Short mmCIF file of C-alpha atoms and ligand atoms in Angstrom, two decimals:
data_model
loop_
_atom_site.label_atom_id
_atom_site.label_comp_id
_atom_site.label_asym_id
_atom_site.label_seq_id
_atom_site.Cartn_x
_atom_site.Cartn_y
_atom_site.Cartn_z
CA MET A 1 0.00 0.00 0.00
CA LYS A 2 1.32 3.43 -0.95
CA LEU A 3 2.06 5.89 1.83
CA ASP A 4 -0.53 8.64 2.29
CA LEU A 5 1.95 11.53 2.21
CA VAL A 6 -0.44 14.08 3.68
CA ALA A 7 -1.18 11.80 6.65
CA ALA A 8 2.54 11.11 7.09
CA TYR A 9 3.24 14.85 7.08
CA ARG A 10 0.60 15.41 9.75
CA TRP A 11 2.08 12.74 12.03
CA MET A 12 5.60 14.07 11.49
CA ARG A 13 4.56 17.65 12.20
CA LEU A 14 2.70 16.51 15.33
CA THR A 15 5.77 14.56 16.43
CA ARG A 16 8.03 17.56 16.05
CA GLU A 17 5.63 19.90 17.83
CA VAL A 18 5.09 17.53 20.78
CA ASP A 19 8.87 17.21 20.99
CA GLU A 20 9.26 20.99 20.94
CA ALA A 21 6.59 21.33 23.65
CA ILE A 22 8.48 18.84 25.84
CA ARG A 23 11.69 20.81 25.26
CA THR A 24 10.00 24.08 26.16
CA LEU A 25 8.55 22.57 29.34
CA TRP A 26 12.04 21.64 30.48
CA LEU A 27 13.65 24.92 29.39
CA THR A 28 11.04 26.88 31.36
CA GLY A 29 11.57 24.80 34.49
CA GLN A 30 8.24 22.97 34.29
CA GLY A 31 9.15 19.51 32.96
CA VAL A 32 10.08 17.22 35.82
CA GLY A 33 11.56 14.33 33.84
CA GLY A 34 14.60 13.71 31.66
CA THR A 35 14.18 15.18 28.21
CA PHE A 36 15.43 13.31 25.18
CA ASN A 37 14.67 15.08 21.95
CA GLN A 38 13.97 13.36 18.70
CA ARG A 39 14.45 16.17 16.17
CA GLY A 40 15.56 14.56 12.89
CA HIS A 41 13.99 11.18 13.72
CA GLU A 42 10.42 11.95 12.59
CA ALA A 43 10.52 9.83 9.42
CA ILE A 44 12.16 6.91 11.24
CA SER A 45 9.46 6.65 13.89
CA VAL A 46 6.37 7.57 11.83
CA GLY A 47 7.15 5.68 8.59
CA PRO A 48 7.51 2.19 10.13
CA ALA A 49 4.71 2.65 12.69
CA LEU A 50 2.29 3.48 9.88
CA CYS A 51 2.80 -0.04 8.47
CA LEU A 52 1.37 -1.87 11.45
CA ASP A 53 -2.05 -3.34 12.23
CA GLU A 54 -3.90 -2.76 15.46
CA ASP A 55 -2.87 -6.10 17.00
CA ASP A 56 0.83 -5.62 16.32
CA VAL A 57 3.17 -4.33 19.02
CA VAL A 58 5.92 -1.75 19.13
CA ALA A 59 8.83 -1.43 21.54
CA PRO A 60 10.15 2.06 20.78
CA MET A 61 13.30 3.79 21.98
CA HIS A 62 13.81 7.28 23.42
CA ARG A 63 13.69 9.15 20.08
CA ASP A 64 10.58 7.49 18.68
CA LEU A 65 7.85 9.84 19.81
CA GLY A 66 6.21 9.44 16.39
CA ALA A 67 5.64 5.73 17.02
CA TYR A 68 3.84 6.49 20.29
CA LEU A 69 1.62 9.03 18.54
CA VAL A 70 0.80 6.83 15.54
CA ARG A 71 -0.12 3.98 17.90
CA GLY A 72 -2.63 6.26 19.61
CA MET A 73 -0.91 7.72 22.62
CA THR A 74 -2.26 11.26 22.60
CA PRO A 75 -0.19 14.43 23.00
CA HIS A 76 -2.38 15.05 26.07
CA ARG A 77 -1.14 11.93 27.81
CA LEU A 78 2.45 12.40 26.65
CA LEU A 79 2.63 15.94 28.01
CA ALA A 80 0.88 14.96 31.26
CA HIS A 81 3.53 12.24 31.57
CA GLN A 82 6.30 14.81 31.16
CA LEU A 83 4.75 16.89 33.96
CA GLY A 84 4.48 13.82 36.24
CA ARG A 85 0.68 13.95 36.38
CA ALA A 86 -1.76 11.16 37.19
CA THR A 87 -3.25 11.28 33.68
CA GLY A 88 0.02 10.26 32.02
CA PRO A 89 0.61 6.64 30.97
CA SER A 90 2.62 5.82 34.12
CA GLY A 91 0.11 7.58 36.38
CA GLY A 92 2.83 10.02 37.42
CA ARG A 93 5.38 7.36 38.43
CA ASP A 94 7.80 8.41 35.73
CA ALA A 95 8.08 11.63 33.79
CA ASN A 96 10.12 10.97 30.72
CA ILE A 97 9.96 8.63 27.77
CA HIS A 98 11.51 5.79 29.79
CA GLY A 99 8.77 3.48 30.96
CA CYS A 100 6.21 5.27 28.79
CA GLY A 101 4.08 2.42 27.47
CA ASP A 102 0.51 1.25 27.15
CA LEU A 103 -0.14 -2.37 26.32
CA ASP A 104 -3.74 -1.55 25.36
CA LEU A 105 -2.24 0.43 22.47
CA GLY A 106 0.34 -2.28 21.74
CA ILE A 107 3.17 -0.10 23.09
CA ILE A 108 5.74 -1.91 25.22
CA GLY A 109 7.20 0.79 27.48
CA PHE A 110 10.71 1.83 26.58
CA ILE A 111 13.33 0.01 28.65
CA SER A 112 16.14 2.33 29.70
CA HIS A 113 18.90 -0.28 29.68
CA LEU A 114 20.00 -0.37 26.08
CA PRO A 115 19.11 -2.28 24.00
CA GLN A 116 16.77 -4.28 26.29
CA SER A 117 13.66 -3.44 24.26
CA LEU A 118 15.17 -5.52 21.45
CA PRO A 119 15.10 -8.97 23.11
CA VAL A 120 11.68 -8.14 24.52
CA ALA A 121 10.37 -7.42 21.00
CA VAL A 122 12.01 -10.59 19.69
CA GLY A 123 10.39 -12.51 22.56
CA ALA A 124 6.98 -11.00 21.74
CA ALA A 125 7.42 -12.03 18.09
CA MET A 126 8.41 -15.57 19.10
CA ALA A 127 5.32 -15.78 21.28
CA PHE A 128 3.08 -14.62 18.40
CA LYS A 129 4.55 -17.34 16.22
CA LEU A 130 4.26 -20.02 18.88
CA ARG A 131 0.61 -19.17 19.50
CA GLY A 132 -0.14 -19.04 15.78
CA GLU A 133 -1.20 -15.39 16.01
CA ASP A 134 -1.07 -13.15 12.97
CA ARG A 135 0.92 -10.41 14.68
CA VAL A 136 4.22 -8.63 14.17
CA ALA A 137 6.56 -6.94 16.65
CA MET A 138 8.57 -3.87 15.74
CA THR A 139 11.36 -2.26 17.69
CA TRP A 140 13.93 0.49 17.33
CA THR A 141 17.51 0.61 18.49
CA GLY A 142 20.48 2.93 18.00
CA ASP A 143 23.91 2.69 16.40
CA GLY A 144 25.25 2.48 19.97
CA GLY A 145 22.77 -0.25 20.89
CA ALA A 146 23.87 -2.16 17.79
CA VAL A 147 27.38 -2.77 19.16
CA THR A 148 26.20 -4.54 22.29
CA GLY A 149 26.27 -8.28 22.82
CA LEU A 150 22.52 -8.26 23.27
CA PHE A 151 22.06 -6.98 19.72
CA ALA A 152 23.93 -10.03 18.38
CA GLU A 153 22.12 -12.44 20.72
CA SER A 154 18.70 -11.04 19.85
CA LEU A 155 19.32 -11.14 16.09
CA ASN A 156 20.69 -14.65 16.31
CA LEU A 157 17.58 -15.84 18.15
CA ALA A 158 15.22 -13.96 15.83
CA ALA A 159 16.88 -15.55 12.79
CA LEU A 160 16.93 -19.04 14.30
CA ASP A 161 13.24 -18.84 15.16
CA ASN A 162 12.29 -16.99 11.96
CA ALA A 163 10.45 -14.63 14.30
CA PRO A 164 8.03 -12.02 12.88
CA VAL A 165 9.99 -8.99 14.07
CA VAL A 166 11.15 -5.80 12.36
CA ILE A 167 14.16 -4.08 13.89
CA VAL A 168 14.79 -0.48 12.90
CA VAL A 169 18.30 0.70 13.68
CA GLU A 170 18.41 4.48 13.98
CA ASN A 171 21.94 5.27 12.89
CA ASN A 172 22.09 8.88 14.04
CA GLN A 173 25.92 8.95 13.89
CA TYR A 174 26.42 9.28 17.65
CA ALA A 175 25.94 7.30 20.83
CA TYR A 176 25.90 10.02 23.44
CA SER A 177 29.15 11.91 22.62
CA THR A 178 30.84 9.03 20.76
CA PRO A 179 30.74 9.14 16.95
CA ILE A 180 30.10 5.86 15.18
CA GLU A 181 33.66 5.57 13.84
CA GLN A 182 34.89 5.50 17.45
CA HIS A 183 32.47 2.84 18.70
CA SER A 184 32.12 0.50 15.70
CA ALA A 185 35.09 -1.33 14.18
CA ASN A 186 32.80 -2.11 11.26
CA PRO A 187 30.27 0.73 10.91
CA ASP A 188 28.25 -1.24 8.32
CA ILE A 189 25.41 -2.26 10.65
CA ALA A 190 23.44 -4.02 7.90
CA ALA A 191 26.46 -6.21 7.08
CA ARG A 192 26.78 -7.13 10.76
CA ALA A 193 23.08 -8.08 10.87
CA ARG A 194 23.45 -10.22 7.73
CA ALA A 195 26.45 -11.97 9.26
CA LEU A 196 24.09 -13.04 12.06
CA GLY A 197 21.60 -14.47 9.58
CA VAL A 198 19.10 -11.61 9.45
CA ARG A 199 18.02 -9.92 6.21
CA ALA A 200 19.08 -6.27 6.35
CA VAL A 201 18.58 -3.17 4.25
CA ASP A 202 19.92 0.39 4.38
CA VAL A 203 17.58 3.33 3.91
CA ASP A 204 17.73 7.09 3.97
CA GLY A 205 16.20 7.72 7.40
CA ASN A 206 15.17 11.27 6.54
CA ASP A 207 13.00 10.15 3.62
CA VAL A 208 9.69 8.98 5.05
CA GLU A 209 8.67 7.28 1.79
CA ALA A 210 11.88 5.24 1.71
CA VAL A 211 11.60 4.22 5.36
CA HIS A 212 7.92 3.38 4.94
CA HIS A 213 8.53 1.35 1.79
CA ALA A 214 11.29 -0.73 3.42
CA SER A 215 9.18 -1.20 6.55
CA ARG A 216 6.12 -2.22 4.57
CA LYS A 217 8.11 -4.94 2.81
CA ALA A 218 9.62 -6.10 6.10
CA VAL A 219 6.25 -6.20 7.90
CA ASN A 220 4.59 -8.10 5.04
CA ARG A 221 7.45 -10.55 4.96
CA ALA A 222 7.31 -11.09 8.73
CA ARG A 223 3.54 -11.57 8.60
CA ASN A 224 3.86 -14.14 5.82
CA GLY A 225 6.39 -16.32 7.64
CA GLY A 226 9.46 -14.71 6.08
CA GLY A 227 11.12 -13.91 9.41
CA PRO A 228 12.99 -10.90 10.76
CA THR A 229 14.39 -7.87 8.95
CA VAL A 230 16.79 -5.19 10.12
CA ILE A 231 16.27 -1.76 8.57
CA VAL A 232 19.26 0.53 9.06
CA ALA A 233 17.98 4.07 8.76
CA GLU A 234 20.64 6.75 8.38
CA THR A 235 19.98 10.06 10.08
CA MET A 236 21.54 12.58 12.43
CA ARG A 237 20.73 13.41 16.02
CA MET A 238 20.06 17.14 15.56
CA LEU A 239 20.20 18.07 19.27
CA GLY A 240 22.19 16.86 22.26
CA HIS A 241 21.80 13.36 23.65
CA ALA A 242 19.49 14.79 26.32
CA ILE A 243 18.59 18.38 27.01
CA HIS A 244 21.50 18.98 29.40
CA ASP A 245 23.95 18.14 26.60
CA GLY A 246 25.18 21.13 24.59
CA PHE A 247 26.65 18.75 21.96
CA GLU A 248 29.66 21.02 21.39
CA TYR A 249 31.51 17.89 20.26
CA VAL A 250 29.46 17.67 17.03
CA PRO A 251 31.15 19.51 14.14
CA GLN A 252 28.95 22.42 13.04
CA GLY A 253 29.38 21.50 9.37
CA LEU A 254 27.87 18.06 10.02
CA LEU A 255 24.74 19.58 11.55
CA GLU A 256 24.43 22.02 8.65
CA THR A 257 24.67 19.19 6.13
CA TRP A 258 21.92 17.23 7.88
CA GLU A 259 19.77 20.32 8.43
CA ARG A 260 19.52 20.55 4.65
CA ARG A 261 18.10 16.99 4.68
CA ASP A 262 15.51 17.74 7.37
CA PRO A 263 12.80 15.03 7.14
CA ILE A 264 9.93 17.49 7.47
CA ASP A 265 11.31 19.83 4.80
CA ARG A 266 11.75 16.76 2.59
CA VAL A 267 8.15 15.63 2.93
CA LEU A 268 6.94 19.20 2.40
CA ALA A 269 8.91 19.37 -0.85
CA ARG A 270 7.29 16.08 -1.94
CA LEU A 271 3.83 17.42 -1.10
CA HIS A 272 4.51 20.50 -3.22
CA ASP A 273 5.71 18.24 -6.07
CA GLU A 274 2.47 16.29 -5.80
CA GLY A 275 0.50 19.51 -6.12
CA VAL A 276 -0.86 19.62 -2.57
CA GLU A 277 -1.96 23.19 -1.92
CA GLN A 278 -0.17 25.29 0.68
CA GLN A 279 -3.56 26.11 2.20
CA ARG A 280 -4.07 22.45 3.07
CA ILE A 281 -0.65 22.28 4.71
CA ASP A 282 -1.33 25.48 6.64
CA ARG A 283 -4.59 23.96 7.91
CA ILE A 284 -2.76 20.87 9.16
CA ASP A 285 -0.17 23.06 10.92
CA ALA A 286 -2.94 25.11 12.56
CA ASP A 287 -4.76 21.94 13.70
CA VAL A 288 -1.56 20.57 15.17
CA ALA A 289 -0.92 23.85 17.00
CA THR A 290 -4.43 23.74 18.47
CA GLU A 291 -3.97 20.12 19.53
CA ILE A 292 -0.70 20.97 21.30
CA ALA A 293 -2.28 23.94 23.09
CA ASP A 294 -5.18 21.72 24.25
CA ALA A 295 -2.76 19.01 25.34
CA LEU A 296 -0.67 21.48 27.35
CA ALA A 297 -3.77 22.87 29.07
CA PHE A 298 -4.92 19.32 29.85
CA ALA A 299 -1.50 18.39 31.25
CA HIS A 300 -1.25 21.49 33.44
CA ASP A 301 -4.82 21.02 34.72
CA SER A 302 -4.28 17.34 35.50
CA PRO A 303 -3.93 16.21 39.13
CA TRP A 304 -0.74 14.95 40.72
CA PRO A 305 -0.82 11.23 41.56
CA ASP A 306 -2.66 10.30 44.75
CA PRO A 307 -0.02 9.15 47.31
CA ALA A 308 -2.44 6.38 48.36
CA THR A 309 -1.82 4.69 44.97
CA VAL A 310 1.95 4.50 45.40
CA THR A 311 2.03 0.70 45.71
CA ASP A 312 -0.31 0.09 42.74
CA GLY A 313 1.49 -2.00 40.16
CA VAL A 314 4.21 -3.07 42.58
CA TRP A 315 4.49 -6.82 42.30
CA ALA A 316 7.22 -7.65 44.81
CA GLY A 317 8.25 -6.65 48.29
CA ASP A 318 7.06 -7.16 51.85
CA ALA A 319 3.53 -8.52 52.08
C1 TPP B 1 23.18 -0.57 29.32
C2 TPP B 1 23.20 0.93 29.21
N1 TPP B 1 24.38 1.60 29.25
C3 TPP B 1 24.40 2.95 29.18
C4 TPP B 1 23.23 3.66 29.06
C5 TPP B 1 23.27 5.17 29.00
N2 TPP B 1 22.90 5.63 27.65
C6 TPP B 1 21.66 6.03 27.39
S1 TPP B 1 21.45 6.41 25.77
C7 TPP B 1 23.07 6.07 25.43
C8 TPP B 1 23.57 6.21 24.02
C9 TPP B 1 22.75 5.40 23.08
O1 TPP B 1 23.21 5.59 21.78
P1 TPP B 1 22.42 4.98 20.58
O2 TPP B 1 22.12 3.55 20.81
O3 TPP B 1 23.21 5.32 19.36
O4 TPP B 1 21.02 5.77 20.61
P2 TPP B 1 20.76 7.36 20.43
O5 TPP B 1 20.72 7.93 21.83
O6 TPP B 1 21.86 7.90 19.63
O7 TPP B 1 19.44 7.49 19.75
C10 TPP B 1 23.74 5.65 26.56
C11 TPP B 1 25.17 5.29 26.60
C12 TPP B 1 22.01 2.92 29.01
N3 TPP B 1 20.82 3.52 28.88
N4 TPP B 1 22.01 1.56 29.07
MG1 MG B 2 22.91 6.91 18.11
#
């Protein structure tokens, strides 16, 4: 199925604006949680998530806000989460993207220890296969995550089991302050995946059509018994690792090069090529702005968690 470019643009714009709202909350001293921005990753999170069916699951990472939104987590809940309010997905127990999940939406909360979401997604896919369910698991990991032992173990198991899982590697050139050439002896992540027995493709991670097309093929293949695929999506982390990081270590020229490949500018150019009127785009932008304003008001008006609920969801400890 061909990507609906207008819909993709809307999700990508919403992703960027929610991300900007989270950034502003922190910069104005209101956000209470860690703040990991995803600027530059809009195509990588939205494109693959748009390929999934309702019963599929995602296990996103910290720069995949678009996947949360596409799966149905509203900006209202995401911003309430960032303010630590009871109406957020963790009920105020956490206030950043770590642990931000909702199994009713098929979102496995992001696991902070990298790349632990990967074996969990592989395990979910193995369970779907074992139970004969027509479901696919999708997860995201970074270039840094891809040099861990767990990456190799997870891919090996996924390949052995022919598990219906799609693994998107967000190669954003850095793991914290370490550039890929300093953490990977062989920076060809797709080649490393293939060496482990998993089909792998490289895509331009700032081109939502390319990412979507590769993901669509991978999801169809997984659903039809064809097993796992790794999609290595090339992009750039356009801000610091987290908001406290001034990323002075990134050469300015590199950021300028990638700024010219901005995924939202790219999709806008495609929309113009396709003859979509500017008025229609302006309307989408205005709707997104209204949605963000509503979400912020909702988040600020939401209650703090009730201290009496502090042990809810705690499964171990003194009886
Ligand atoms: C096991 C483990 N070690 C260290 C960290 C701290 N940490 C969080 S993100 C990160 C860098 C991850 O880089 P990458 O996988 O490339 O993802 P990116 O942040 O670039 O999207 C590190 C070292 C962690 N979360 N888990
Ligand atoms: Mg990285």
